Amino acid sequence: MFLRRKHTQKDDSEQRDAKVSELRAAIGPLSGRSSKYCTDACLRRYLEARNWNVDKAKKMLEETLKWRSTYKPEEIRWHEVAHEGETGKVSRASFHDRQGRTVLIMRPGMQNTTSAENNIRHLVYLLENAIMNLSEGQEQMSWLIDFTGFSLNTNIPVRTARDIIYILQSHYPERLAIGFLYNPPRIFEAFYKAIRYFLDPKTAQKVKFVYPKNKDSVELMKSYFDVENLPSEFGGKATLKYDHEEFSRLMAQDDVKTAKFWGIDDKPYPIANVHSAAEVAPEPAAMAQRAS
C-alpha cells in the first residue's frame, strides 16, 4: 500500500512537471520582467488555478503578463500610495502564521479615502510587497481582516470589491492560503452575499468567518496562529500597533530591494514626516528569489 501510494505521488509529480514544461513551451520565449516573473513555481500556480488545463492556464497567464506590462505593479512605490495607508487599513504584520507565511492585516473600519483606483493601487502594492517578503519555499500568504469600527460609511462599494476580487483571482492565483473574517457584523453579511458571486469556489473555500465566542472559531485561529503573537483584535495576547512613519521607512527600504530585484533603475525617495498610529511591520525579510 505504501509503495503504491509512493509511486502514485511520483507519477503525479512527474505529470505536473510535464504540464509545467508544456505550458512554458506554449507561452513561447519571454524576455525582461516577463521572463523573471514566469518561474516554474509561477507556472504551477496558474496551472493549479485552472485545474492543470494547459490551454486555460496559458490564457490566464497571458492576460496577467498583459496586465503587468500596463499596470506595472512592480513599479509602484510607497510614497505614491502612503496616504492610503495612514490609518493602517492594510499592512504587513510583524508576525507569521504557524506555516511561516507572510500575514497581511486588513481593517476595513479604518477606511480613510474614497478613491477606488487609489485603494486598489495601495492593495496591489502591499500584495507585491508581501510576495517579495515570503520566506524561501513559501508561495502563499494569510489574511487577517479585523472588522472593528466597520460600518456602511467605511464599507467599500461592491463595484470596487468586484474589481479587487478580479485582480486577486486573475493575476495573483494561488497566493492566498487562507483569509479570516474576524467577528464581522451583520451588515457585512449582506455585502458578502453580493460579492461572493464573484468569488471562484476555490477562493471562497479559503475564506473563513470566525467569531470570538465560537469554540470552533477559536480553535481554528489557534491552529493557524500562535496566540502569543496574535493581536488581541483577533483573539490573541499581543498588542496591535501601527506606526505609519516607521512602516513608511520599512516600505522605502523594501522599495530599493524591489527595484534591484526587477532590474529597475530606481532612486531612493526621501520619506516625509508622516503621522498616524497603528501596527509595526518587521524588518524586511530577505528577498524571496521567486517573486512571481
Short mmCIF file of C-alpha atoms in Angstrom, two decimals:
data_model
loop_
_atom_site.label_atom_id
_atom_site.label_comp_id
_atom_site.label_asym_id
_atom_site.label_seq_id
_atom_site.Cartn_x
_atom_site.Cartn_y
_atom_site.Cartn_z
CA MET A 1 0.00 0.00 0.00
CA PHE A 2 2.79 2.40 0.97
CA LEU A 3 4.74 1.62 -2.21
CA ARG A 4 1.65 2.08 -4.32
CA ARG A 5 0.99 5.48 -2.73
CA LYS A 6 4.62 6.48 -3.19
CA HIS A 7 4.55 5.54 -6.86
CA THR A 8 1.27 7.42 -7.35
CA GLN A 9 2.75 10.56 -5.80
CA LYS A 10 5.82 10.22 -8.01
CA ASP A 11 3.67 9.77 -11.10
CA ASP A 12 1.56 12.81 -10.18
CA SER A 13 4.70 14.89 -9.65
CA GLU A 14 6.14 13.83 -13.00
CA GLN A 15 2.85 14.57 -14.77
CA ARG A 16 2.72 18.03 -13.25
CA ASP A 17 6.34 18.73 -14.18
CA ALA A 18 5.43 17.75 -17.71
CA LYS A 19 2.48 20.17 -17.62
CA VAL A 20 4.80 22.96 -16.50
CA SER A 21 7.12 22.22 -19.41
CA GLU A 22 4.15 22.12 -21.78
CA LEU A 23 2.90 25.48 -20.54
CA ARG A 24 6.34 27.04 -20.85
CA ALA A 25 6.59 25.84 -24.44
CA ALA A 26 3.09 27.13 -25.15
CA ILE A 27 3.76 30.68 -23.96
CA GLY A 28 6.95 30.81 -26.02
CA PRO A 29 10.14 32.86 -25.50
CA LEU A 30 9.98 35.57 -22.85
CA SER A 31 12.29 38.42 -22.03
CA GLY A 32 12.83 41.05 -19.39
CA ARG A 33 10.45 41.14 -16.45
CA SER A 34 8.08 38.61 -18.02
CA SER A 35 10.89 36.07 -18.03
CA LYS A 36 11.69 36.84 -14.40
CA TYR A 37 8.03 36.56 -13.46
CA CYS A 38 7.42 33.22 -15.14
CA THR A 39 9.33 30.89 -12.86
CA ASP A 40 8.35 27.23 -12.69
CA ALA A 41 6.60 27.95 -9.39
CA CYS A 42 4.61 30.71 -11.09
CA LEU A 43 3.54 28.40 -13.91
CA ARG A 44 2.45 25.78 -11.37
CA ARG A 45 0.20 28.31 -9.65
CA TYR A 46 -1.54 29.20 -12.90
CA LEU A 47 -1.95 25.53 -13.76
CA GLU A 48 -3.32 24.82 -10.27
CA ALA A 49 -5.78 27.69 -10.65
CA ARG A 50 -7.04 26.17 -13.89
CA ASN A 51 -7.08 22.55 -12.69
CA TRP A 52 -3.93 21.76 -14.68
CA ASN A 53 -5.52 22.60 -18.01
CA VAL A 54 -2.62 23.95 -20.06
CA ASP A 55 -4.74 25.92 -22.55
CA LYS A 56 -6.73 27.65 -19.81
CA ALA A 57 -3.59 28.33 -17.75
CA LYS A 58 -1.89 29.79 -20.84
CA LYS A 59 -4.77 32.17 -21.44
CA MET A 60 -4.80 33.22 -17.80
CA LEU A 61 -1.04 33.77 -17.69
CA GLU A 62 -1.01 35.75 -20.93
CA GLU A 63 -3.71 38.04 -19.52
CA THR A 64 -1.60 38.58 -16.41
CA LEU A 65 1.51 39.38 -18.43
CA LYS A 66 -0.51 41.90 -20.43
CA TRP A 67 -1.89 43.42 -17.22
CA ARG A 68 1.55 43.63 -15.61
CA SER A 69 3.00 45.29 -18.71
CA THR A 70 0.43 48.09 -18.50
CA TYR A 71 -0.35 48.36 -14.76
CA LYS A 72 3.31 47.81 -13.80
CA PRO A 73 2.68 46.73 -10.18
CA GLU A 74 6.41 46.25 -9.57
CA GLU A 75 6.97 49.96 -10.25
CA ILE A 76 4.53 51.23 -7.62
CA ARG A 77 6.46 52.92 -4.81
CA TRP A 78 5.34 53.52 -1.25
CA HIS A 79 5.45 57.31 -1.45
CA GLU A 80 2.81 57.09 -4.21
CA VAL A 81 0.33 55.18 -2.03
CA ALA A 82 1.42 56.10 1.51
CA HIS A 83 -1.55 58.44 2.03
CA GLU A 84 -3.83 55.43 1.61
CA GLY A 85 -2.05 53.65 4.45
CA GLU A 86 -2.07 56.42 7.04
CA THR A 87 -4.66 54.67 9.20
CA GLY A 88 -3.13 51.22 8.80
CA LYS A 89 -6.14 49.86 6.92
CA VAL A 90 -3.84 47.36 5.18
CA SER A 91 -0.37 46.46 6.40
CA ARG A 92 2.11 43.62 6.62
CA ALA A 93 2.09 42.09 10.08
CA SER A 94 5.09 41.75 12.36
CA PHE A 95 4.46 38.02 12.75
CA HIS A 96 3.89 34.98 10.56
CA ASP A 97 1.38 32.15 10.78
CA ARG A 98 2.38 28.71 12.02
CA GLN A 99 3.48 27.75 8.49
CA GLY A 100 5.84 30.72 8.36
CA ARG A 101 3.71 32.59 5.84
CA THR A 102 3.54 36.36 5.48
CA VAL A 103 0.41 37.84 7.05
CA LEU A 104 -1.50 40.82 5.74
CA ILE A 105 -3.75 42.61 8.21
CA MET A 106 -6.77 44.42 6.81
CA ARG A 107 -9.01 46.75 8.81
CA PRO A 108 -11.90 47.99 6.67
CA GLY A 109 -13.14 50.07 9.60
CA MET A 110 -10.02 52.20 9.11
CA GLN A 111 -11.01 53.21 5.57
CA ASN A 112 -9.84 56.79 5.06
CA THR A 113 -10.29 57.59 1.35
CA THR A 114 -12.91 57.26 -1.37
CA SER A 115 -10.80 56.76 -4.50
CA ALA A 116 -11.37 53.23 -5.79
CA GLU A 117 -8.32 53.45 -8.05
CA ASN A 118 -6.01 54.53 -5.22
CA ASN A 119 -7.41 51.91 -2.84
CA ILE A 120 -6.72 49.18 -5.38
CA ARG A 121 -3.24 50.53 -6.16
CA HIS A 122 -2.41 50.57 -2.45
CA LEU A 123 -3.56 46.98 -2.03
CA VAL A 124 -1.64 45.82 -5.12
CA TYR A 125 1.50 47.46 -3.73
CA LEU A 126 1.14 45.57 -0.45
CA LEU A 127 0.42 42.29 -2.25
CA GLU A 128 3.63 42.70 -4.24
CA ASN A 129 5.49 43.61 -1.06
CA ALA A 130 4.10 40.60 0.83
CA ILE A 131 5.15 38.30 -2.02
CA MET A 132 8.65 39.77 -2.01
CA ASN A 133 8.84 39.03 1.71
CA LEU A 134 7.70 35.43 1.55
CA SER A 135 10.14 33.01 3.11
CA GLU A 136 12.06 30.68 0.85
CA GLY A 137 9.79 27.87 -0.25
CA GLN A 138 6.60 29.77 0.60
CA GLU A 139 4.17 30.67 -2.16
CA GLN A 140 1.14 31.85 -0.22
CA MET A 141 0.13 34.38 2.41
CA SER A 142 -2.55 34.59 5.10
CA TRP A 143 -5.00 37.43 5.60
CA LEU A 144 -6.50 38.65 8.86
CA ILE A 145 -9.45 41.00 8.45
CA ASP A 146 -10.50 42.94 11.55
CA PHE A 147 -14.00 44.44 11.45
CA THR A 148 -13.60 46.74 14.45
CA GLY A 149 -15.24 50.05 13.56
CA PHE A 150 -16.77 48.70 10.37
CA SER A 151 -19.93 50.47 9.19
CA LEU A 152 -21.76 51.30 5.99
CA ASN A 153 -19.76 54.54 5.91
CA THR A 154 -16.43 52.70 5.86
CA ASN A 155 -17.52 49.92 3.51
CA ILE A 156 -16.07 49.96 0.01
CA PRO A 157 -18.56 49.83 -2.87
CA VAL A 158 -19.47 46.44 -4.33
CA ARG A 159 -18.03 47.53 -7.68
CA THR A 160 -14.64 48.25 -6.10
CA ALA A 161 -14.75 44.93 -4.25
CA ARG A 162 -15.54 43.20 -7.53
CA ASP A 163 -12.54 44.86 -9.23
CA ILE A 164 -10.28 43.85 -6.34
CA ILE A 165 -11.51 40.26 -6.47
CA TYR A 166 -10.90 40.16 -10.23
CA ILE A 167 -7.30 41.31 -9.83
CA LEU A 168 -6.62 38.91 -6.97
CA GLN A 169 -8.08 35.88 -8.71
CA SER A 170 -6.84 36.66 -12.22
CA HIS A 171 -3.36 37.98 -11.52
CA TYR A 172 -2.40 36.53 -8.12
CA PRO A 173 -3.66 32.94 -8.39
CA GLU A 174 -2.95 30.58 -5.53
CA ARG A 175 -1.37 33.34 -3.46
CA LEU A 176 -3.99 33.24 -0.71
CA ALA A 177 -3.63 30.36 1.72
CA ILE A 178 -6.50 31.41 3.99
CA GLY A 179 -8.39 34.56 4.87
CA PHE A 180 -10.05 35.09 8.25
CA LEU A 181 -13.02 37.45 8.50
CA TYR A 182 -12.87 38.11 12.23
CA ASN A 183 -16.10 38.96 14.02
CA PRO A 184 -17.87 40.58 11.05
CA PRO A 185 -21.07 42.49 11.89
CA ARG A 186 -24.42 41.51 10.44
CA ILE A 187 -24.39 44.38 7.97
CA PHE A 188 -21.33 42.80 6.35
CA GLU A 189 -23.15 39.56 5.68
CA ALA A 190 -25.38 41.21 3.06
CA PHE A 191 -22.30 42.77 1.47
CA TYR A 192 -20.53 39.40 1.39
CA LYS A 193 -23.52 37.76 -0.27
CA ALA A 194 -23.24 40.37 -3.01
CA ILE A 195 -19.51 39.84 -3.61
CA ARG A 196 -19.47 36.06 -3.10
CA TYR A 197 -21.00 35.78 -6.56
CA PHE A 198 -17.67 36.98 -7.99
CA LEU A 199 -15.56 34.57 -5.95
CA ASP A 200 -14.13 31.44 -7.52
CA PRO A 201 -15.32 28.39 -5.50
CA LYS A 202 -11.72 27.52 -4.58
CA THR A 203 -11.16 31.04 -3.27
CA ALA A 204 -14.47 31.04 -1.39
CA GLN A 205 -13.40 27.88 0.47
CA LYS A 206 -10.36 29.75 1.79
CA VAL A 207 -12.48 32.50 3.36
CA LYS A 208 -13.38 31.71 6.98
CA PHE A 209 -15.85 33.58 9.17
CA VAL A 210 -14.60 33.43 12.74
CA TYR A 211 -16.23 34.67 15.93
CA PRO A 212 -14.55 35.18 19.32
CA LYS A 213 -17.31 33.39 21.29
CA ASN A 214 -17.44 30.39 18.97
CA LYS A 215 -15.33 27.46 20.22
CA ASP A 216 -14.64 26.12 16.72
CA SER A 217 -13.56 29.58 15.57
CA VAL A 218 -11.17 29.93 18.50
CA GLU A 219 -9.62 26.53 17.80
CA LEU A 220 -9.30 27.32 14.10
CA MET A 221 -7.40 30.52 14.86
CA LYS A 222 -5.12 28.65 17.28
CA SER A 223 -4.37 26.06 14.61
CA TYR A 224 -3.06 28.77 12.29
CA PHE A 225 -1.51 31.27 14.72
CA ASP A 226 0.45 31.35 17.96
CA VAL A 227 -1.80 33.28 20.37
CA GLU A 228 1.28 34.91 21.90
CA ASN A 229 1.93 36.68 18.58
CA LEU A 230 -1.67 37.14 17.53
CA PRO A 231 -3.12 40.62 18.27
CA SER A 232 -5.97 40.84 20.78
CA GLU A 233 -8.24 42.06 17.96
CA PHE A 234 -8.04 38.50 16.65
CA GLY A 235 -8.30 36.72 19.99
CA GLY A 236 -4.59 36.66 20.77
CA LYS A 237 -2.44 38.14 23.50
CA ALA A 238 -0.33 40.61 21.53
CA THR A 239 -0.99 44.32 21.04
CA LEU A 240 -1.61 45.61 17.54
CA LYS A 241 0.30 48.83 16.91
CA TYR A 242 0.73 50.57 13.59
CA ASP A 243 3.22 53.39 13.34
CA HIS A 244 2.82 54.94 9.90
CA GLU A 245 6.17 56.73 9.98
CA GLU A 246 8.04 53.54 10.92
CA PHE A 247 6.08 51.44 8.40
CA SER A 248 6.89 54.02 5.71
CA ARG A 249 10.61 53.71 6.44
CA LEU A 250 10.41 49.94 6.14
CA MET A 251 8.49 50.14 2.87
CA ALA A 252 11.04 52.61 1.47
CA GLN A 253 13.79 50.10 2.28
CA ASP A 254 11.80 47.38 0.55
CA ASP A 255 11.28 49.62 -2.48
CA VAL A 256 15.03 49.71 -3.03
CA LYS A 257 15.16 45.91 -2.89
CA THR A 258 12.17 45.60 -5.20
CA ALA A 259 13.82 47.85 -7.78
CA LYS A 260 17.01 45.81 -7.58
CA PHE A 261 15.13 42.53 -7.96
CA TRP A 262 13.28 43.68 -11.08
CA GLY A 263 16.30 45.48 -12.53
CA ILE A 264 14.69 48.91 -12.30
CA ASP A 265 16.93 51.96 -12.07
CA ASP A 266 15.28 53.50 -9.04
CA LYS A 267 16.42 56.28 -6.78
CA PRO A 268 15.52 56.17 -3.10
CA TYR A 269 12.65 58.52 -2.31
CA PRO A 270 13.00 60.60 0.85
CA ILE A 271 10.33 59.77 3.39
CA ALA A 272 8.43 62.83 4.52
CA ASN A 273 7.12 63.18 8.03
CA VAL A 274 4.03 61.04 8.15
CA HIS A 275 1.80 60.92 11.15
CA SER A 276 -0.70 58.31 12.21
CA ALA A 277 -0.91 55.48 14.58
CA ALA A 278 -1.17 51.67 14.34
CA GLU A 279 0.95 48.04 13.75
CA VAL A 280 4.65 47.87 13.04
CA ALA A 281 5.83 45.52 10.35
CA PRO A 282 9.01 43.52 10.85
CA GLU A 283 12.38 44.28 9.41
CA PRO A 284 12.12 43.42 5.72
CA ALA A 285 12.80 39.74 5.27
CA ALA A 286 15.41 38.52 2.84
CA MET A 287 14.04 38.91 -0.66
CA ALA A 288 12.44 35.76 -1.95
CA GLN A 289 14.10 34.86 -5.18
CA ARG A 290 10.79 33.68 -6.52
CA ALA A 291 8.81 36.89 -6.54
CA SER A 292 6.29 35.67 -9.03
#
